[in-house]
Short mmCIF file of C-alpha atoms and ligand atoms in Angstrom, two decimals:
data_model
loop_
_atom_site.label_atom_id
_atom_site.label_comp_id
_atom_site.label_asym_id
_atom_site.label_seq_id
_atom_site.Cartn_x
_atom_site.Cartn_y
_atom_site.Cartn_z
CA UNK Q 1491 184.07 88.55 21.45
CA UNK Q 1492 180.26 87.54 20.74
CA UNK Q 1493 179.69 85.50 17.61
CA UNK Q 1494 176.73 87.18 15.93
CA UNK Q 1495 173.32 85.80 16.42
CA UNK Q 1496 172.44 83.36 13.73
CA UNK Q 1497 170.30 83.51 11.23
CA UNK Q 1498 166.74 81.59 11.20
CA UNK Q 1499 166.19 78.55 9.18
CA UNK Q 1500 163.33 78.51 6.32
CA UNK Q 1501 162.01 75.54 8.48
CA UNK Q 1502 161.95 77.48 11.88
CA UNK Q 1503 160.27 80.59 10.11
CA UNK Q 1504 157.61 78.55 9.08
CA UNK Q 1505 157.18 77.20 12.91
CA UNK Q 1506 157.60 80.77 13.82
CA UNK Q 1507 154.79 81.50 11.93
CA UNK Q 1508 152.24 79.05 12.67
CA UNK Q 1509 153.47 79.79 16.43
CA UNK Q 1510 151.83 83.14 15.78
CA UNK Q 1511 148.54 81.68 14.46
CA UNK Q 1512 148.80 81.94 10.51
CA UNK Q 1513 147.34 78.96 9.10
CA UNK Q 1514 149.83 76.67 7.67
CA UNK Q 1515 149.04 77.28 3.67
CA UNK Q 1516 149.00 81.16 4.72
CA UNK Q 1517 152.65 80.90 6.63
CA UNK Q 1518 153.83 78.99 3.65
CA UNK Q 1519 152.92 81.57 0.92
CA UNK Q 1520 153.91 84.41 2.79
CA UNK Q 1521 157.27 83.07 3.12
CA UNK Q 1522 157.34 81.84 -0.21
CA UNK Q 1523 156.25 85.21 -1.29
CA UNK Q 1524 159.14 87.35 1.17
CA UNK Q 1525 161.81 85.28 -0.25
CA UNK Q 1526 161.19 86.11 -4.20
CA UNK Q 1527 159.73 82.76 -4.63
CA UNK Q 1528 156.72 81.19 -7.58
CA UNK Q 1529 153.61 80.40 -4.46
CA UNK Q 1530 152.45 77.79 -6.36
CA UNK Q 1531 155.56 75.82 -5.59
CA UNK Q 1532 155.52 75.06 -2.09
CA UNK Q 1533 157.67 71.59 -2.20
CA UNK Q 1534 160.49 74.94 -2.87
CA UNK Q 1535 160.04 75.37 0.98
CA UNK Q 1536 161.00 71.48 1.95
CA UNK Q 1537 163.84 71.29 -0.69
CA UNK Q 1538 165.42 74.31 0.92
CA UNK Q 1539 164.36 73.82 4.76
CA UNK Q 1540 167.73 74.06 6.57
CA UNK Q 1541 168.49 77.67 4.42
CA UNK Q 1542 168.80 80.70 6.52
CA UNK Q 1543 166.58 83.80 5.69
CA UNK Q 1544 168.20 86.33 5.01
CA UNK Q 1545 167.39 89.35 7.79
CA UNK Q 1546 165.08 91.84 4.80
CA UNK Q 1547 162.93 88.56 3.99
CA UNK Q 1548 162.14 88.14 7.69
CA UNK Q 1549 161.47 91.11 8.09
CA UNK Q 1550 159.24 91.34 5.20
CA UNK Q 1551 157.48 88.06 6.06
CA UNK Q 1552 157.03 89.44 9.66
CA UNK Q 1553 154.25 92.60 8.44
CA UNK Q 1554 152.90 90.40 5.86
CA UNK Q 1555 152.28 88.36 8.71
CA UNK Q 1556 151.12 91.22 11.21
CA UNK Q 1557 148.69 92.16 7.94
CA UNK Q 1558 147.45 88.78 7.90
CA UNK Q 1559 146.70 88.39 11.13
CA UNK Q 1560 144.83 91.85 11.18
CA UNK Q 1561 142.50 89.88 8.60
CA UNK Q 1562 143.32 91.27 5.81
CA UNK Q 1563 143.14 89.29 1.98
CA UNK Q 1564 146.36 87.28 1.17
CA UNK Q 1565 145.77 88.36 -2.18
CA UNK Q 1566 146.69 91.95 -1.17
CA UNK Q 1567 148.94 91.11 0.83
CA UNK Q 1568 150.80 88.81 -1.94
CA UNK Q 1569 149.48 91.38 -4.64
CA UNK Q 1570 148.11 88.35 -7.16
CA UNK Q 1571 144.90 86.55 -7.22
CA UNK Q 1572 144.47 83.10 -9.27
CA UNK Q 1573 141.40 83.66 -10.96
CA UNK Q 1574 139.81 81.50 -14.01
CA UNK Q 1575 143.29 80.29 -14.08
CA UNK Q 1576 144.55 83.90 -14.66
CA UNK Q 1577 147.47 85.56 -12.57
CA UNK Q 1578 145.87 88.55 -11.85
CA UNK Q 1579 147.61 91.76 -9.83
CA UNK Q 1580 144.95 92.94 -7.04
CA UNK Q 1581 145.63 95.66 -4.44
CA UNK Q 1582 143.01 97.10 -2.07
CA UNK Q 1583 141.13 99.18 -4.96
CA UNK Q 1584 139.88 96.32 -5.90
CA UNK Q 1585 137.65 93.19 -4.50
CA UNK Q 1586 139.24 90.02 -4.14
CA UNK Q 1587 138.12 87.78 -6.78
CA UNK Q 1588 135.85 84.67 -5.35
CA UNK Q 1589 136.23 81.80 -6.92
CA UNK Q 1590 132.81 81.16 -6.28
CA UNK Q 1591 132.14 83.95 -9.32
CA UNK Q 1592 134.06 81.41 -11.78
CA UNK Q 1593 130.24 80.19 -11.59
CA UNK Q 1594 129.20 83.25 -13.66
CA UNK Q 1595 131.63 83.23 -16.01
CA UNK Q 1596 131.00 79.34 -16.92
CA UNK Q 1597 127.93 80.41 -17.10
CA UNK Q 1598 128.31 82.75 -19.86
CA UNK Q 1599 130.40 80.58 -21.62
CA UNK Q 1600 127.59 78.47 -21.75
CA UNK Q 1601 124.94 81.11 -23.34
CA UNK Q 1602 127.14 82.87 -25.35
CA UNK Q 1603 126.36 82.11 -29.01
CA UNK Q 1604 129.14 80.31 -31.24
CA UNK Q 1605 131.14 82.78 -33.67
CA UNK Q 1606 129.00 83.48 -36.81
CA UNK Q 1607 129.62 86.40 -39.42
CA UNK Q 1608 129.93 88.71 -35.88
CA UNK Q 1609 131.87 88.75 -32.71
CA UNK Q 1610 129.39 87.76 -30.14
CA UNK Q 1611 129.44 90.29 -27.53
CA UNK Q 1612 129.57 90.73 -23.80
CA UNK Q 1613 129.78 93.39 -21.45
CA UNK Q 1614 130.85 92.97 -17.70
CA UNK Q 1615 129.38 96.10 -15.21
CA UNK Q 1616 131.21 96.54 -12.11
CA UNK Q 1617 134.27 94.82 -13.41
CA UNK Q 1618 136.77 94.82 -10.36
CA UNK Q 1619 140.21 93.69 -11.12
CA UNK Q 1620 138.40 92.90 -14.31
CA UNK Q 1621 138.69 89.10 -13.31
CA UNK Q 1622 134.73 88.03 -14.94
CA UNK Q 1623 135.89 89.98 -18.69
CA UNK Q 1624 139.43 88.96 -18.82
CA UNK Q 1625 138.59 85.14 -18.09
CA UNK Q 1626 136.19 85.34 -20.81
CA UNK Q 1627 138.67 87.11 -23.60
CA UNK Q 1628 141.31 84.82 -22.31
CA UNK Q 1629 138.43 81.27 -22.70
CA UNK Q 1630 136.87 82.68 -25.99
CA UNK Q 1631 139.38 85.13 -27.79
CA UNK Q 1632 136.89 85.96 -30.69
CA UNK Q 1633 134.38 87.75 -28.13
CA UNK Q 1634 133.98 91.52 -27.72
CA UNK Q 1635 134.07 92.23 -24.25
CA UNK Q 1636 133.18 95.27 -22.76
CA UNK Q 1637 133.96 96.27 -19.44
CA UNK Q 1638 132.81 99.30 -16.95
CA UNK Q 1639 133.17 100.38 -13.34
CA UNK Q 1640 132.31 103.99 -11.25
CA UNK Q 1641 135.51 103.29 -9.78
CA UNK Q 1642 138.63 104.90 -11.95
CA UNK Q 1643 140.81 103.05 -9.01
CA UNK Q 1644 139.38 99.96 -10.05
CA UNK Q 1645 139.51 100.58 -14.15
CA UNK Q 1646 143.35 101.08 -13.43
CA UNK Q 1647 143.69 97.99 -11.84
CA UNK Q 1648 141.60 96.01 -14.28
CA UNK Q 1649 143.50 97.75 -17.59
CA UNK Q 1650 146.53 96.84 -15.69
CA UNK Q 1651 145.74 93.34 -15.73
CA UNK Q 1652 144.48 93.08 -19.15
CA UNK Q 1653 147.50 94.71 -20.73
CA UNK Q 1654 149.69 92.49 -18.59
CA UNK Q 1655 147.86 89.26 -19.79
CA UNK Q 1656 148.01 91.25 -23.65
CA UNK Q 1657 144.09 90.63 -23.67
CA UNK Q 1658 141.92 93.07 -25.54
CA UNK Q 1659 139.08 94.02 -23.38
CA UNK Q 1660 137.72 97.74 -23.92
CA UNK Q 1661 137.08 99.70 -20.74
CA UNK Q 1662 134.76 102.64 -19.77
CA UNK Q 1663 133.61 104.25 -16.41
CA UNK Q 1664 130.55 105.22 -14.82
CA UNK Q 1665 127.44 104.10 -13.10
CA UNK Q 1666 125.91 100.85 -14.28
CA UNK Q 1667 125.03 101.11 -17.85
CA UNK Q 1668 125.49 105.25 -18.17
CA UNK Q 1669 129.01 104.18 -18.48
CA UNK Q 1670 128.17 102.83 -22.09
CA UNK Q 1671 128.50 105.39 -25.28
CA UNK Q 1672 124.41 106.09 -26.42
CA UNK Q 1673 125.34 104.48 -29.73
CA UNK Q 1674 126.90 101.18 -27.86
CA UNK Q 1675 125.72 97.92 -29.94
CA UNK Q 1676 123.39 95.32 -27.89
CA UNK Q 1677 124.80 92.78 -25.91
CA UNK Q 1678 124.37 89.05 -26.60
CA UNK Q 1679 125.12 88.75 -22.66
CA UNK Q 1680 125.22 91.26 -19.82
CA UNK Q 1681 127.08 89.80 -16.79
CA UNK Q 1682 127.50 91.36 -13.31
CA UNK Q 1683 128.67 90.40 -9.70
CA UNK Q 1684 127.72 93.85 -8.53
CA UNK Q 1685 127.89 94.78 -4.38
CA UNK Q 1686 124.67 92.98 -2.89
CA UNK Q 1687 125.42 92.93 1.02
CA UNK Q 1688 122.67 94.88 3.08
CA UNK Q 1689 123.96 98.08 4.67
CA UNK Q 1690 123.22 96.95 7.87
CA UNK Q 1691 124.43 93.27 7.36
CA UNK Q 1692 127.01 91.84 10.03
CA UNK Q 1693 129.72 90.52 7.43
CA UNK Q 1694 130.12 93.98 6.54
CA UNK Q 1695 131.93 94.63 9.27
CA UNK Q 1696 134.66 91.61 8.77
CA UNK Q 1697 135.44 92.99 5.05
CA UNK Q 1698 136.97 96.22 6.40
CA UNK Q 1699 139.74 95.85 3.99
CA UNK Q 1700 137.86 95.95 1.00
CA UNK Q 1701 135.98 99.01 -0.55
CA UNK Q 1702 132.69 98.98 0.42
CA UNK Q 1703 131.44 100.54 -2.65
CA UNK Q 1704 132.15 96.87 -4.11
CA UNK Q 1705 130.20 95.66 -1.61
CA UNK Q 1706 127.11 97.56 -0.09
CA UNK Q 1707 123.65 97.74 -1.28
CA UNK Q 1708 120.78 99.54 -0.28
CA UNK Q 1709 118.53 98.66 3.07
CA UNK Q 1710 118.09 94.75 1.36
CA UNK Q 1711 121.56 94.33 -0.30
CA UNK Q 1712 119.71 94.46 -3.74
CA UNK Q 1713 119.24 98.29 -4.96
CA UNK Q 1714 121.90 97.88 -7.54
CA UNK Q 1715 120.99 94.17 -8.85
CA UNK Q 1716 117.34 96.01 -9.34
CA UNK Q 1717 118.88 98.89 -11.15
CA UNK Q 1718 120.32 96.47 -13.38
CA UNK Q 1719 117.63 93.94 -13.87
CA UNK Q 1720 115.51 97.18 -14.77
CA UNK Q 1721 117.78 98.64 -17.43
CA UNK Q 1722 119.07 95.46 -18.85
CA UNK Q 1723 116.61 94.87 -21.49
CA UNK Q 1724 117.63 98.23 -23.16
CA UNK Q 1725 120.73 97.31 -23.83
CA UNK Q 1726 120.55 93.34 -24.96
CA UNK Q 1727 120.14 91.98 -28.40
CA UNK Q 1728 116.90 89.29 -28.07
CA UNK Q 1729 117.39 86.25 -27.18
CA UNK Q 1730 120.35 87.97 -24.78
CA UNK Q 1731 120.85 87.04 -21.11
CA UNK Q 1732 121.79 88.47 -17.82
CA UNK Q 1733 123.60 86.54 -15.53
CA UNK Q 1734 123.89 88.12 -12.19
CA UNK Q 1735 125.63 86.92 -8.51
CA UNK Q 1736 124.19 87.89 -5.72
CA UNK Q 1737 123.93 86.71 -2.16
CA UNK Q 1738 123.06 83.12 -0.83
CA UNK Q 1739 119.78 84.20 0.38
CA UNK Q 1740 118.85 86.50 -2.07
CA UNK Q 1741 118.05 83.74 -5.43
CA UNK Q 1742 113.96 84.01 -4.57
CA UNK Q 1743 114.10 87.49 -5.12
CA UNK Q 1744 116.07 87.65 -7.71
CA UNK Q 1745 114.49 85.06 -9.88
CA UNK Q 1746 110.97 87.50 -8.92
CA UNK Q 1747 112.73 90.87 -10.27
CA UNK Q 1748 114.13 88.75 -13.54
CA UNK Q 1749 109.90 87.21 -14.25
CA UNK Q 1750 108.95 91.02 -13.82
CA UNK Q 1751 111.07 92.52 -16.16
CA UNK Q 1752 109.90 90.20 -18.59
CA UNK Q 1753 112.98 87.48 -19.16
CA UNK Q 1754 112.28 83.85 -19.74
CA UNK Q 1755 113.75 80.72 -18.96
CA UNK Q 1756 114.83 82.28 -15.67
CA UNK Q 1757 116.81 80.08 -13.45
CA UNK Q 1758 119.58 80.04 -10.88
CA UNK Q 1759 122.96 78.14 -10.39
CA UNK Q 1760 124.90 77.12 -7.69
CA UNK Q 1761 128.20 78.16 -6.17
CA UNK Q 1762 131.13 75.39 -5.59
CA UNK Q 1763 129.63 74.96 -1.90
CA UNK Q 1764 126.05 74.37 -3.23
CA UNK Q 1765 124.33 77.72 -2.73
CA UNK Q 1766 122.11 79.37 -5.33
CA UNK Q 1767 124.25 82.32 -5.72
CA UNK Q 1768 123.66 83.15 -9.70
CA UNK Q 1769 120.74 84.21 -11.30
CA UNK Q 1770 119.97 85.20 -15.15
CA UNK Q 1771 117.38 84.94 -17.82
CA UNK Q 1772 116.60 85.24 -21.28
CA UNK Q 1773 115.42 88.90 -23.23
CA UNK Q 1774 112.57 86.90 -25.07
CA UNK Q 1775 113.14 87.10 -29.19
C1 SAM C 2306 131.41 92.85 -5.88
S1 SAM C 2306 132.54 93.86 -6.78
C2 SAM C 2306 132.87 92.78 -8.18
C3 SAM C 2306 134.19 93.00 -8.83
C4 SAM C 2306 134.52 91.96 -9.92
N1 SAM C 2306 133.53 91.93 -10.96
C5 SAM C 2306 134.65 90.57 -9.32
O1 SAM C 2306 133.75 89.74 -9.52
O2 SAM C 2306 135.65 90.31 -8.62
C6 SAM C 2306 131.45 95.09 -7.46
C7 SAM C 2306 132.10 96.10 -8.39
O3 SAM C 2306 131.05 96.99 -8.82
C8 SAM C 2306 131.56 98.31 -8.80
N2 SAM C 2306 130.41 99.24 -8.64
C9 SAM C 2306 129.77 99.56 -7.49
N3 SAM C 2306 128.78 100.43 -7.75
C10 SAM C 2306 128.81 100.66 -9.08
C11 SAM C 2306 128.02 101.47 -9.95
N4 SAM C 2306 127.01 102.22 -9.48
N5 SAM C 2306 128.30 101.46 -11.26
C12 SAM C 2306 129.32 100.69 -11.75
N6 SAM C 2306 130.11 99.91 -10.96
C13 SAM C 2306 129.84 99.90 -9.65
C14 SAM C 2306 132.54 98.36 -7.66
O4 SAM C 2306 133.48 99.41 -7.83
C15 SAM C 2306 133.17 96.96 -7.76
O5 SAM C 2306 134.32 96.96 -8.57
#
């Protein structure tokens, strides 16, 4: 008689996985995530090295892994996304939040006027998972925040995450601004990471797993942060900004559309590796 083939240890799946060539952080949330576990509580995997996994986790961990490995976002793979300190859910409708675009939002936190008689208000265009209007509702709860996309995929996932988090963000789809109602009130701020990657740009073709309407622009990456630099002014109260992300190289130009439309105190800040990667002015009074 042949005793049956033991089951792996949580400390040899890890091995197993490195073996394969996951990073060590990525082999430890994977697992973390196939066996039911919080990720941000990796010491869980030490505590509990010598316990066998069971054979539906290894399995499990094993395509996560395969995905991984193929490239794809962990935050797909694991289905959440820390953003602004939010959990958020994100799938592959959506672009993986960057924590580099916690430099926009901290950024509108900055300009946004303090409560008065009215809700200041804010509207986010090309909202995503809706991680750049839920971070502000969930930093400044007395702000009206507006959100759009042209993706309906992505509006689910974004109204998904702001009834999950019980955050009251209003949504509406379409392109750019035609997604507002005509009779919309001004904005005090109009933020945006919109897609800003040249069509013919080599990253392109590492974010395969993405949808590239979140990320491609034009012949120069920067048809759609023209379209909104253009149409901005319409639909800000004066003394509004825009805050925009774009691309590392792409400040100069920026800055140039924002001085031609007429803003003021136009300026750029940096992302958390030191690149110019926001850009925004003031509607003058
Ligand atoms: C770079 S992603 C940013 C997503 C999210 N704001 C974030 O920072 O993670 C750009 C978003 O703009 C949306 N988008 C692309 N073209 C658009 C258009 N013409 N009108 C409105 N939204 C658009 C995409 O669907 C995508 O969700």
């Amino acid at each position: 008689m042949t005793s049956p083939c033991p089951k792996p240890l949580v400390a040899h799946t890890l091995a197993d996985l490195q073996a394969q060539g996951l990073p060590r952080l990525d082999a430890q949330l994977l697992l973390l995530h196939a066996l039911g576990q919080d990720l941000h509580n990796r010491a869980w995997l030490m505590v509990h090295d010598t316990e066998e996994v069971s054979e539906a986790a290894l399995q499990s961990v094993t395509t996560a892994a395969q995905r991984r490995l193929q490239g794809e976002p962990m935050a797909y793979i694991t289905g959440h996304k820390e953003f602004f300190g939010l959990d958020l859910l994100v799938d592959a409708r959506v672009l993986d939040p960057r924590p580099d675009t916690e430099t926009l939002v901290d950024w509108a936190l900055e300009v946004l006027p303090p409560q008065n008689a009215y809700a200041p208000r804010v509207l986010d265009l090309g909202t995503g998972s809706g991680a750049i209007a839920l971070a502000l509702k969930a930093t400044r709860p007395e702000l009206t925040v507006h959100a759009t996309d042209f993706s309906i995929d992505a509006l689910e996932v974004a109204h998904a995450n702001a009834q999950r988090l019980g955050l009251n963000v209003s949504f509406s789809q379409g392109a750019w601004f035609s997604a507002l109602a005509p009779d919309t009130p001004r904005f005090h701020a109009v933020v945006s990471n919109p897609p800003y990657i040249a069509a013919e740009d080599e990253h392109l073709a590492a974010l395969t797993h993405e949808p590239l309407q979140a990320l491609a622009s034009g012949a120069d990456g920067l048809d759609d942060l023209r379209h909104l630099i253009a149409n901005a002014p319409a639909h800000l109260l004066p003394g509004g900004w825009l805050l925009l992300e774009h691309g590392y190289d792409q400040a100069l130009a920026v800055r140039a559309l924002l001085h031609d439309a007429g803003f003021e105190l136009v300026q750029s800040r940096q992302d958390l590796g030191g690149l110019e990667r926001c850009s925004g002015g003031l509607l003058q009074t």
